[in-house]
Short mmCIF file of the C-alpha atoms (twelve columns), coordinates in Angstrom:
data_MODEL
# 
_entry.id   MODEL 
# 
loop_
_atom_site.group_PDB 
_atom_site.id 
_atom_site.type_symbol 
_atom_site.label_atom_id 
_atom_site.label_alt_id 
_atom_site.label_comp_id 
_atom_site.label_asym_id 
_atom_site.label_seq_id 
_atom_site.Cartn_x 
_atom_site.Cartn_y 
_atom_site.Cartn_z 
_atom_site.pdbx_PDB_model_num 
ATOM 1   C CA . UNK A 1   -53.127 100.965 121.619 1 
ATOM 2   C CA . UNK A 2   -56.811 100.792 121.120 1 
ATOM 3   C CA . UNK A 3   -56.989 97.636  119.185 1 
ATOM 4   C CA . UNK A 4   -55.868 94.155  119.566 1 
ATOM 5   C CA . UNK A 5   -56.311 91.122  116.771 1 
ATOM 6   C CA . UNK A 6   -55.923 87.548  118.214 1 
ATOM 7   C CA . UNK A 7   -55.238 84.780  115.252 1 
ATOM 8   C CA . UNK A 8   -56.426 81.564  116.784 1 
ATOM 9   C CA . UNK A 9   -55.892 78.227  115.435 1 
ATOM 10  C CA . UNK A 10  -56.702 75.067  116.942 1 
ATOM 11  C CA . UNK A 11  -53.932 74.524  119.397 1 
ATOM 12  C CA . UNK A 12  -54.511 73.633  123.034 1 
ATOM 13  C CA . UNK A 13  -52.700 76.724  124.279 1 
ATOM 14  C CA . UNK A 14  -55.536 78.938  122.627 1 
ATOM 15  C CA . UNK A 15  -57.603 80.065  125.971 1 
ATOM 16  C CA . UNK A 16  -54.306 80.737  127.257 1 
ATOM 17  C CA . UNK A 17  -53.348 83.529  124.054 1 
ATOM 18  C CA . UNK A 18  -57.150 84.587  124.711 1 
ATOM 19  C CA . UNK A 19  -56.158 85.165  128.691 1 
ATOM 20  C CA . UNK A 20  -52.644 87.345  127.776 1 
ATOM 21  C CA . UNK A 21  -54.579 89.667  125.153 1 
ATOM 22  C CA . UNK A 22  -57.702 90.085  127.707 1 
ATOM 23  C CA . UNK A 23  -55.045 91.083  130.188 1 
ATOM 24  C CA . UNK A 24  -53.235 93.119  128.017 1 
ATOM 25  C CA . UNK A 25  -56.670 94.826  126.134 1 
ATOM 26  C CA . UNK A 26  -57.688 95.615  129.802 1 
ATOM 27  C CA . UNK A 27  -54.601 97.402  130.965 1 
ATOM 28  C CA . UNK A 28  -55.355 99.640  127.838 1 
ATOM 29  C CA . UNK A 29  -58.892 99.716  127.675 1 
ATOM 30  C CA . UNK A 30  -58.214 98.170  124.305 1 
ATOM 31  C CA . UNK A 31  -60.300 96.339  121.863 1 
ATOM 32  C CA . UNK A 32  -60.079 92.463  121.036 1 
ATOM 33  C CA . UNK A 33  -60.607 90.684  117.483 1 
ATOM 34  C CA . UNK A 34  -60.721 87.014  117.677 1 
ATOM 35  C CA . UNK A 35  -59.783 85.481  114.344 1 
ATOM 36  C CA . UNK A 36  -59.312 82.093  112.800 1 
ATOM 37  C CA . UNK A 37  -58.208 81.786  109.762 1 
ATOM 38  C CA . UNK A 38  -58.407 77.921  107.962 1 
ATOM 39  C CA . UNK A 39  -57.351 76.671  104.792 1 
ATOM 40  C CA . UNK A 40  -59.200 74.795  101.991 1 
ATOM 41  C CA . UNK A 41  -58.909 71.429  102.724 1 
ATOM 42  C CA . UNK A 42  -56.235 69.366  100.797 1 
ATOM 43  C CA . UNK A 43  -57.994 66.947  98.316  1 
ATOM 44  C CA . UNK A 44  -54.473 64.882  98.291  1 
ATOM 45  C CA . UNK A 45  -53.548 64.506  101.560 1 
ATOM 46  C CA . UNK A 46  -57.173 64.193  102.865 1 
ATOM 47  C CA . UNK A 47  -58.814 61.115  100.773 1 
ATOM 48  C CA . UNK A 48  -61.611 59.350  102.719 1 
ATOM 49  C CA . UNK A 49  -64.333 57.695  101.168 1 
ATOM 50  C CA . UNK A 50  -67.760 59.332  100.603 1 
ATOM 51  C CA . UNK A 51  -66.668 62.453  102.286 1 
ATOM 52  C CA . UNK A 52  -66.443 65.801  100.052 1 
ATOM 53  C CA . UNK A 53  -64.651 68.634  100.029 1 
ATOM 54  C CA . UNK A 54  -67.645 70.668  100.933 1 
ATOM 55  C CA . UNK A 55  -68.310 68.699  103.330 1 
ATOM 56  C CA . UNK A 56  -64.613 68.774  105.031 1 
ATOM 57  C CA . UNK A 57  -64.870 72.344  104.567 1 
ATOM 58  C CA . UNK A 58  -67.994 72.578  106.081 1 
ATOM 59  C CA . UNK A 59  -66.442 70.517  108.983 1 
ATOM 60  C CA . UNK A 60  -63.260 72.855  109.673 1 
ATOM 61  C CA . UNK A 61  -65.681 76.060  108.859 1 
ATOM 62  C CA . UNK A 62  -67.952 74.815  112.119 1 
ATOM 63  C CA . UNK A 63  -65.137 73.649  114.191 1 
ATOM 64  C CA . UNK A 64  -63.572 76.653  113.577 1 
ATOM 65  C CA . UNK A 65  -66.664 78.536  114.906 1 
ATOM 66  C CA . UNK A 66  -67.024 76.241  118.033 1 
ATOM 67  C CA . UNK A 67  -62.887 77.338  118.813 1 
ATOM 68  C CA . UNK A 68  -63.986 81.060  118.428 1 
ATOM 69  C CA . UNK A 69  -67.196 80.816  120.700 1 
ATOM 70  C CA . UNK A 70  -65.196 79.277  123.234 1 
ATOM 71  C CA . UNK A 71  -62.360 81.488  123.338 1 
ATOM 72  C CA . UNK A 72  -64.853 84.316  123.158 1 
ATOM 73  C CA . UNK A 73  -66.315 82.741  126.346 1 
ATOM 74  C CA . UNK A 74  -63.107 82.829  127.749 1 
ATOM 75  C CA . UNK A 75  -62.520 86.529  126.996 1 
ATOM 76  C CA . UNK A 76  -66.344 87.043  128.592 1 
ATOM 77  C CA . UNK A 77  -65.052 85.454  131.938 1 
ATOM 78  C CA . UNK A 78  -62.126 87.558  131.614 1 
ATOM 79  C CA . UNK A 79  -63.952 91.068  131.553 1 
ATOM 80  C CA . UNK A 80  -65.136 91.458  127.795 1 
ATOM 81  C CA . UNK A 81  -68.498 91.150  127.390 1 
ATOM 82  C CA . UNK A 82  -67.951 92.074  123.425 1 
ATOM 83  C CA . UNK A 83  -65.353 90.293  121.174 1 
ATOM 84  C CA . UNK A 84  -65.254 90.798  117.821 1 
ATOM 85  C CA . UNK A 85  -65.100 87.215  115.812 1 
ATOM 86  C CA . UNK A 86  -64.003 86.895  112.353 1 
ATOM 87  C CA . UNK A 87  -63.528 83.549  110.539 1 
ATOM 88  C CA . UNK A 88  -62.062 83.283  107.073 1 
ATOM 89  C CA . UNK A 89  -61.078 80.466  104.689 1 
ATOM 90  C CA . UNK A 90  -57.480 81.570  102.817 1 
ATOM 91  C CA . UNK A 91  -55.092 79.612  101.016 1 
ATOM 92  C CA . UNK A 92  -52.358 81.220  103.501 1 
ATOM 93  C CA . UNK A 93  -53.267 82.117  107.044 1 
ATOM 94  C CA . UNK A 94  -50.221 84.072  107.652 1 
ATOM 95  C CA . UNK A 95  -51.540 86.354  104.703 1 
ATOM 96  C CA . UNK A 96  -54.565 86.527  105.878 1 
ATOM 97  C CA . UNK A 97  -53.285 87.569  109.434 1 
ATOM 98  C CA . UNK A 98  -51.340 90.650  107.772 1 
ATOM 99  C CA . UNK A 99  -54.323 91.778  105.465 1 
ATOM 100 C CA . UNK A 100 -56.943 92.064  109.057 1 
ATOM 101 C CA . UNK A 101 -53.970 93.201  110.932 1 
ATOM 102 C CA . UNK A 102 -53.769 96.348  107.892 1 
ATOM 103 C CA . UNK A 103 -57.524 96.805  107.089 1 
ATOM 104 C CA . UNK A 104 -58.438 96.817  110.612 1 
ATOM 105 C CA . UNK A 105 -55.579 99.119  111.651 1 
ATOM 106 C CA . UNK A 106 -54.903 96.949  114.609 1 
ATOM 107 C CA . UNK A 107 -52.267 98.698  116.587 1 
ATOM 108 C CA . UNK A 108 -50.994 95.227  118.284 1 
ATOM 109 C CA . UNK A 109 -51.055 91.442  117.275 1 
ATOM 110 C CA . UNK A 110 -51.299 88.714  119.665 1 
ATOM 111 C CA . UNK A 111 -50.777 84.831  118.742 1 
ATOM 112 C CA . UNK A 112 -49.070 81.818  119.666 1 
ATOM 113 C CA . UNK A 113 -46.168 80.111  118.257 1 
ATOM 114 C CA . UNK A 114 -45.385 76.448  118.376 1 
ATOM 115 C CA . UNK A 115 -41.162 77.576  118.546 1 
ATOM 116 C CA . UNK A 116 -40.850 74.307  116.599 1 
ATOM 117 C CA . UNK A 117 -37.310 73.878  114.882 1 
ATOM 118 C CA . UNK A 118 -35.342 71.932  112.104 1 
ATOM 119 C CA . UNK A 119 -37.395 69.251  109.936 1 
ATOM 120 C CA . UNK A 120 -40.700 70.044  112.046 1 
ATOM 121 C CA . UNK A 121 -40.367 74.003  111.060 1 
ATOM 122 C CA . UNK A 122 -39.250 73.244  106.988 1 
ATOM 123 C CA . UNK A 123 -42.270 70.963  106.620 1 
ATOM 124 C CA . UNK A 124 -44.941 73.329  108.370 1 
ATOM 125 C CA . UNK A 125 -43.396 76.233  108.243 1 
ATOM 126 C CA . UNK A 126 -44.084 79.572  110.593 1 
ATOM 127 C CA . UNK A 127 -46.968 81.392  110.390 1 
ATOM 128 C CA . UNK A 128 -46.306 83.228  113.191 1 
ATOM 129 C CA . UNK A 129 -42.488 83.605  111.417 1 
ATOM 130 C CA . UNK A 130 -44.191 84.919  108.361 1 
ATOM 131 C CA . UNK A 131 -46.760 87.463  110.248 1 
ATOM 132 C CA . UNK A 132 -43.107 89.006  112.598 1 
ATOM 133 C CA . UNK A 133 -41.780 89.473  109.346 1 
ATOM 134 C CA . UNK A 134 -44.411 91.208  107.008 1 
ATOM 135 C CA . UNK A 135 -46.599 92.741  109.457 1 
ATOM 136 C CA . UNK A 136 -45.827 96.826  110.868 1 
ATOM 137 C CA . UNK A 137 -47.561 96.451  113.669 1 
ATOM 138 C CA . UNK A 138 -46.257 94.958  116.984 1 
ATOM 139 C CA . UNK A 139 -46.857 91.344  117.450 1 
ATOM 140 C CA . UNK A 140 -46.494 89.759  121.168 1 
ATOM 141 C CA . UNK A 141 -45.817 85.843  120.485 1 
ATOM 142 C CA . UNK A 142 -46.999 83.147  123.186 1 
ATOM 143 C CA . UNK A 143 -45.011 80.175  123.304 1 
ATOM 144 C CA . UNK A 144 -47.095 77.045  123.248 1 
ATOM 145 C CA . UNK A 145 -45.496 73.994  125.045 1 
ATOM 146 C CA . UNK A 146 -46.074 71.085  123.169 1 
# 
């Protein structure tokens, strides 16, 4: 294993998926990807007055850069003085996940899952569910306490 993608999203629990793939990439003087991956933002569920779309896109595209600089700071303090950092606005992250994982022929897949169940998993569904299931590579799922 030689390469290692790490799909970030804004949970708490991030540093900590950063700290199991540095271990892991270290034991096999592997490479680490950092990606977030956010979606357009939802004109319907996000009203507020005088904001814009552009301009709550341009607010999740910079906050999702802030998350990747830290985490990349983490993976610095963990022995990796180069991390590869790839942002990306998709309409489906868990797509988006599968396409990097297969154009970068990334031989392992490291990401946290929420674990959440009944009503809570039906109304936000899996991403990391969707990734196990359509990706060929070998994914290594972090459980994220709430």
């Amino acid at each position: 294993m030689k390469r290692i993608l790490v799909p970030l999203d804004h949970s708490p629990g991030s540093d900590l998926i950063v700290e199991y793939a540095c271990a892991l990439a270290r034991g096999l003087a592997a490479e680490l990807t950092l990606l977030h991956v956010y979606e357009p933002p939802n004109a319907v569920i996000a009203v507020v007055p005088g904001a814009t779309v552009a301009g709550e896109d341009a607010a999740e595209h910079a906050a999702g850069a802030a998350m990747l600089g830290r985490c990349a700071a983490t993976a610095n303090l963990n022995g990796f003085d180069h991390v590869d950092r790839i942002l990306e606005r998709a309409e489906s992250p868990s797509r988006a996940i599968i396409a990097h994982a297969r154009a970068g022929k990334f031989d392992l897949i490291v990401m946290g899952t929420h674990a959440r169940t009944g009503v809570a998993r039906l109304l936000m569904g899996s991403v990391a569910q969707d990734v196990l299931r359509a990706t060929t590579c070998p994914v290594l799922l972090v459980h994220l306490h709430a």
